[in-house]
Amino acid sequence: SRNGRVCPSDALLCRLGPMSASEIRDLLGRAVPALRRQDTLKLAVQCNGWPLLASVVGSALGQDVAAGAEPGQAASDASRVLDTAGPQAFDVWDSDQRKNAIGHAITASLRSLEEHVQITGAPGLRDRYLSLAIFPPATPVPLSVLSTWWGQAYGWSPNSVRQFCRVLADRSLVDAYLADRDAVLLHDVFRAYLRHLIGENWPDLQQSLVGSYRQLVGEGWAQLGTEHSYMW
């Protein structure tokens, strides 16, 4: 299950970490046996440990090779597409199978979040989750930053922010909730897909974050306290 909260409270949970690069290379190699190791190295890094993305990419490679493409060139093309367009480029809606792989997995999780989770004083859970995409990749986002931003802009309390981050971790929508560092880490593949979903709202979200801190600095940014080290 991607949602740990469906399990009984006395269940023994075994949390699976991301696939290693070598495991993803093996997965791609099974999909296209003719692939050389060097052909899969970059793809393994770009899949960033996510089995679903690796499976979708492997399926696309297999289809291209079966249609006559040279394996090394097919791998190179897939890597370029991931670089330029992101994981959403491999989404294909198949009306017979009623799914579109990556998009289906993420949007189903977002829909469940919106329909089944309520946090007092914390409206717009889906939108707040999408807004995490504006932070840099592979960078833990301090809960203090989210509390300032979402508190100023949307009226969230610090406790609501913490509860929300716990929910996101339980539902596998973030890579990790780092309670010891008071931070949350978004998976890079998810971040790329959320960036796609945000679309034209990207600059508005950036402005909203900066604007929430502008209210703390008075006459100029130089007055922003050193405790706000992330923003500095």
Short mmCIF file of C-alpha atoms in Angstrom, two decimals:
data_model
loop_
_atom_site.label_atom_id
_atom_site.label_comp_id
_atom_site.label_asym_id
_atom_site.label_seq_id
_atom_site.Cartn_x
_atom_site.Cartn_y
_atom_site.Cartn_z
CA SER A 1 0.00 0.00 0.00
CA ARG A 2 1.12 3.56 -0.68
CA ASN A 3 -1.06 4.66 2.25
CA GLY A 4 0.23 3.45 5.60
CA ARG A 5 -2.89 4.71 7.34
CA VAL A 6 -5.04 1.92 5.94
CA CYS A 7 -3.11 -0.58 8.07
CA PRO A 8 -4.29 -1.60 11.56
CA SER A 9 -2.49 0.17 14.39
CA ASP A 10 -0.88 -3.11 15.51
CA ALA A 11 0.37 -4.06 12.04
CA LEU A 12 4.09 -4.56 11.50
CA LEU A 13 5.06 -2.03 8.85
CA CYS A 14 7.96 -2.72 6.49
CA ARG A 15 8.82 0.47 4.66
CA LEU A 16 10.47 -0.14 1.32
CA GLY A 17 13.08 2.38 0.28
CA PRO A 18 13.74 3.48 -3.30
CA MET A 19 15.21 1.06 -5.81
CA SER A 20 18.96 1.29 -6.20
CA ALA A 21 20.50 2.34 -9.50
CA SER A 22 21.71 -1.22 -10.10
CA GLU A 23 18.20 -2.60 -9.50
CA ILE A 24 16.75 -0.13 -12.01
CA ARG A 25 19.44 -1.12 -14.53
CA ASP A 26 18.42 -4.76 -14.03
CA LEU A 27 14.74 -3.85 -14.52
CA LEU A 28 15.49 -1.97 -17.75
CA GLY A 29 17.73 -4.83 -18.89
CA ARG A 30 14.88 -7.31 -18.47
CA ALA A 31 12.60 -5.04 -20.50
CA VAL A 32 15.19 -4.71 -23.28
CA PRO A 33 17.87 -7.42 -23.01
CA ALA A 34 19.90 -5.85 -25.82
CA LEU A 35 20.58 -2.70 -23.77
CA ARG A 36 24.19 -2.26 -22.75
CA ARG A 37 25.04 -1.29 -19.18
CA GLN A 38 26.26 2.16 -20.22
CA ASP A 39 22.96 2.77 -22.02
CA THR A 40 21.04 2.45 -18.78
CA LEU A 41 23.31 4.36 -16.39
CA LYS A 42 21.82 7.81 -16.92
CA LEU A 43 18.27 6.46 -17.08
CA ALA A 44 18.77 4.76 -13.73
CA VAL A 45 19.79 8.07 -12.17
CA GLN A 46 16.87 9.93 -13.81
CA CYS A 47 14.33 7.41 -12.50
CA ASN A 48 15.64 8.29 -9.03
CA GLY A 49 14.65 5.04 -7.39
CA TRP A 50 10.99 5.08 -8.44
CA PRO A 51 9.94 1.62 -9.73
CA LEU A 52 6.83 2.88 -11.53
CA LEU A 53 8.79 5.37 -13.65
CA ALA A 54 11.45 2.76 -14.39
CA SER A 55 8.77 0.30 -15.51
CA VAL A 56 7.09 2.88 -17.76
CA VAL A 57 10.42 3.89 -19.33
CA GLY A 58 11.37 0.23 -19.79
CA SER A 59 8.05 -0.45 -21.54
CA ALA A 60 8.60 2.54 -23.86
CA LEU A 61 12.12 1.35 -24.68
CA GLY A 62 10.84 -2.15 -25.44
CA GLN A 63 8.21 -0.80 -27.81
CA ASP A 64 10.75 1.38 -29.65
CA VAL A 65 13.26 -1.47 -30.02
CA ALA A 66 10.51 -3.84 -31.20
CA ALA A 67 9.60 -1.23 -33.81
CA GLY A 68 13.17 -1.21 -35.15
CA ALA A 69 15.03 1.36 -33.06
CA GLU A 70 18.65 0.68 -32.10
CA PRO A 71 18.71 0.01 -28.30
CA GLY A 72 21.41 2.56 -27.47
CA GLN A 73 19.65 5.29 -29.45
CA ALA A 74 16.29 4.42 -27.86
CA ALA A 75 17.86 4.78 -24.40
CA SER A 76 19.49 8.06 -25.38
CA ASP A 77 16.18 9.41 -26.70
CA ALA A 78 14.34 8.40 -23.51
CA SER A 79 16.98 10.12 -21.39
CA ARG A 80 16.69 13.30 -23.44
CA VAL A 81 12.90 13.30 -23.07
CA LEU A 82 13.19 12.93 -19.28
CA ASP A 83 15.64 15.83 -19.22
CA THR A 84 13.57 18.18 -21.35
CA ALA A 85 9.94 17.24 -20.66
CA GLY A 86 9.98 15.33 -17.37
CA PRO A 87 8.25 12.08 -16.40
CA GLN A 88 4.84 13.26 -17.64
CA ALA A 89 6.14 12.83 -21.20
CA PHE A 90 5.72 9.06 -20.77
CA ASP A 91 2.05 9.29 -19.79
CA VAL A 92 -0.21 7.74 -22.41
CA TRP A 93 -3.94 7.50 -21.76
CA ASP A 94 -5.13 4.06 -22.83
CA SER A 95 -8.95 3.89 -22.83
CA ASP A 96 -8.81 0.08 -22.85
CA GLN A 97 -6.69 -0.11 -19.70
CA ARG A 98 -8.28 2.96 -18.05
CA LYS A 99 -4.98 4.27 -16.80
CA ASN A 100 -2.06 6.48 -17.73
CA ALA A 101 0.60 5.13 -15.38
CA ILE A 102 2.51 7.96 -13.68
CA GLY A 103 -0.23 10.54 -13.89
CA HIS A 104 -2.78 8.00 -12.69
CA ALA A 105 -0.70 7.11 -9.63
CA ILE A 106 -0.12 10.70 -8.56
CA THR A 107 -3.57 12.11 -9.36
CA ALA A 108 -5.23 9.17 -7.57
CA SER A 109 -3.19 9.97 -4.48
CA LEU A 110 -4.10 13.65 -4.75
CA ARG A 111 -7.78 12.83 -5.16
CA SER A 112 -7.69 10.59 -2.10
CA LEU A 113 -5.93 13.32 -0.13
CA GLU A 114 -8.60 15.83 -1.08
CA GLU A 115 -11.56 13.52 -0.43
CA HIS A 116 -10.50 11.67 2.71
CA VAL A 117 -8.26 13.98 4.75
CA GLN A 118 -9.36 16.99 6.78
CA ILE A 119 -7.08 19.07 9.00
CA THR A 120 -8.67 21.73 11.19
CA GLY A 121 -7.78 25.22 9.98
CA ALA A 122 -5.96 23.90 6.93
CA PRO A 123 -7.98 24.26 3.71
CA GLY A 124 -6.78 23.44 0.20
CA LEU A 125 -4.62 20.39 0.96
CA ARG A 126 -4.12 19.52 -2.71
CA ASP A 127 -2.98 23.04 -3.61
CA ARG A 128 -0.59 23.20 -0.65
CA TYR A 129 0.96 19.91 -1.71
CA LEU A 130 1.39 21.11 -5.28
CA SER A 131 3.12 24.25 -4.01
CA LEU A 132 5.99 22.15 -2.61
CA ALA A 133 7.23 21.84 -6.21
CA ILE A 134 8.65 25.38 -6.21
CA PHE A 135 11.43 24.39 -3.79
CA PRO A 136 14.77 23.21 -5.22
CA PRO A 137 15.23 19.50 -5.98
CA ALA A 138 16.84 17.21 -3.41
CA THR A 139 16.56 19.95 -0.78
CA PRO A 140 14.84 19.43 2.61
CA VAL A 141 12.22 22.15 3.08
CA PRO A 142 12.09 23.42 6.69
CA LEU A 143 8.67 23.28 8.31
CA SER A 144 9.36 26.79 9.63
CA VAL A 145 9.41 28.08 6.03
CA LEU A 146 6.12 26.33 5.23
CA SER A 147 4.60 27.64 8.48
CA THR A 148 5.58 31.21 7.61
CA TRP A 149 4.39 30.96 4.02
CA TRP A 150 1.18 29.02 4.55
CA GLY A 151 0.44 30.88 7.78
CA GLN A 152 0.74 34.34 6.20
CA ALA A 153 -0.92 33.43 2.89
CA TYR A 154 -3.53 30.83 3.89
CA GLY A 155 -4.00 31.03 7.66
CA TRP A 156 -2.38 27.68 8.54
CA SER A 157 -0.98 27.15 12.03
CA PRO A 158 2.45 25.51 12.56
CA ASN A 159 0.67 22.48 14.05
CA SER A 160 -1.47 22.12 10.92
CA VAL A 161 1.68 22.20 8.79
CA ARG A 162 3.28 19.45 10.88
CA GLN A 163 0.14 17.29 10.77
CA PHE A 164 -0.04 17.72 7.00
CA CYS A 165 3.58 16.65 6.54
CA ARG A 166 2.91 13.52 8.59
CA VAL A 167 -0.08 12.73 6.36
CA LEU A 168 1.99 13.23 3.21
CA ALA A 169 4.64 10.85 4.52
CA ASP A 170 2.04 8.22 5.46
CA ARG A 171 0.58 8.42 1.96
CA SER A 172 3.99 8.23 0.24
CA LEU A 173 3.52 11.68 -1.30
CA VAL A 174 6.86 12.90 0.04
CA ASP A 175 10.19 11.14 0.12
CA ALA A 176 10.57 11.72 3.85
CA TYR A 177 9.21 13.61 6.83
CA LEU A 178 12.38 14.46 8.76
CA ALA A 179 11.09 15.03 12.28
CA ASP A 180 14.62 15.29 13.70
CA ARG A 181 15.40 18.15 11.28
CA ASP A 182 11.92 19.69 11.21
CA ALA A 183 11.83 19.38 7.43
CA VAL A 184 10.15 17.54 4.59
CA LEU A 185 11.79 16.17 1.44
CA LEU A 186 9.88 15.84 -1.84
CA HIS A 187 10.83 13.09 -4.27
CA ASP A 188 12.51 14.61 -7.34
CA VAL A 189 10.32 12.65 -9.78
CA PHE A 190 7.19 13.80 -7.97
CA ARG A 191 8.52 17.36 -7.97
CA ALA A 192 8.95 17.24 -11.75
CA TYR A 193 5.40 15.99 -12.21
CA LEU A 194 3.94 18.54 -9.78
CA ARG A 195 5.79 21.26 -11.69
CA HIS A 196 3.87 20.10 -14.75
CA LEU A 197 0.56 20.25 -12.85
CA ILE A 198 1.26 23.75 -11.52
CA GLY A 199 1.68 25.13 -15.03
CA GLU A 200 1.05 28.86 -15.26
CA ASN A 201 0.69 29.23 -11.47
CA TRP A 202 4.46 28.81 -11.04
CA PRO A 203 5.35 32.54 -10.77
CA ASP A 204 2.33 33.26 -8.55
CA LEU A 205 3.48 30.65 -6.04
CA GLN A 206 7.03 32.03 -6.06
CA GLN A 207 5.67 35.52 -5.44
CA SER A 208 3.42 34.23 -2.66
CA LEU A 209 6.38 32.67 -0.82
CA VAL A 210 8.50 35.81 -1.12
CA GLY A 211 5.53 37.99 -0.19
CA SER A 212 4.92 36.07 3.03
CA TYR A 213 8.45 36.94 4.18
CA ARG A 214 8.25 40.51 2.95
CA GLN A 215 5.70 41.12 5.69
CA LEU A 216 8.36 40.24 8.28
CA VAL A 217 11.14 42.56 7.15
CA GLY A 218 9.73 46.07 7.54
CA GLU A 219 11.72 48.56 5.47
CA GLY A 220 14.09 46.17 3.68
CA TRP A 221 15.33 42.62 3.24
CA ALA A 222 18.47 43.38 5.25
CA GLN A 223 16.24 43.38 8.34
CA LEU A 224 15.29 39.73 7.86
CA GLY A 225 16.60 37.90 10.92
CA THR A 226 19.40 35.38 10.72
CA GLU A 227 17.05 32.71 12.09
CA HIS A 228 15.52 32.64 8.60
CA SER A 229 18.63 30.92 7.24
CA TYR A 230 16.76 29.06 4.48
CA MET A 231 15.53 32.27 2.90
CA TRP A 232 18.96 33.88 3.18
#
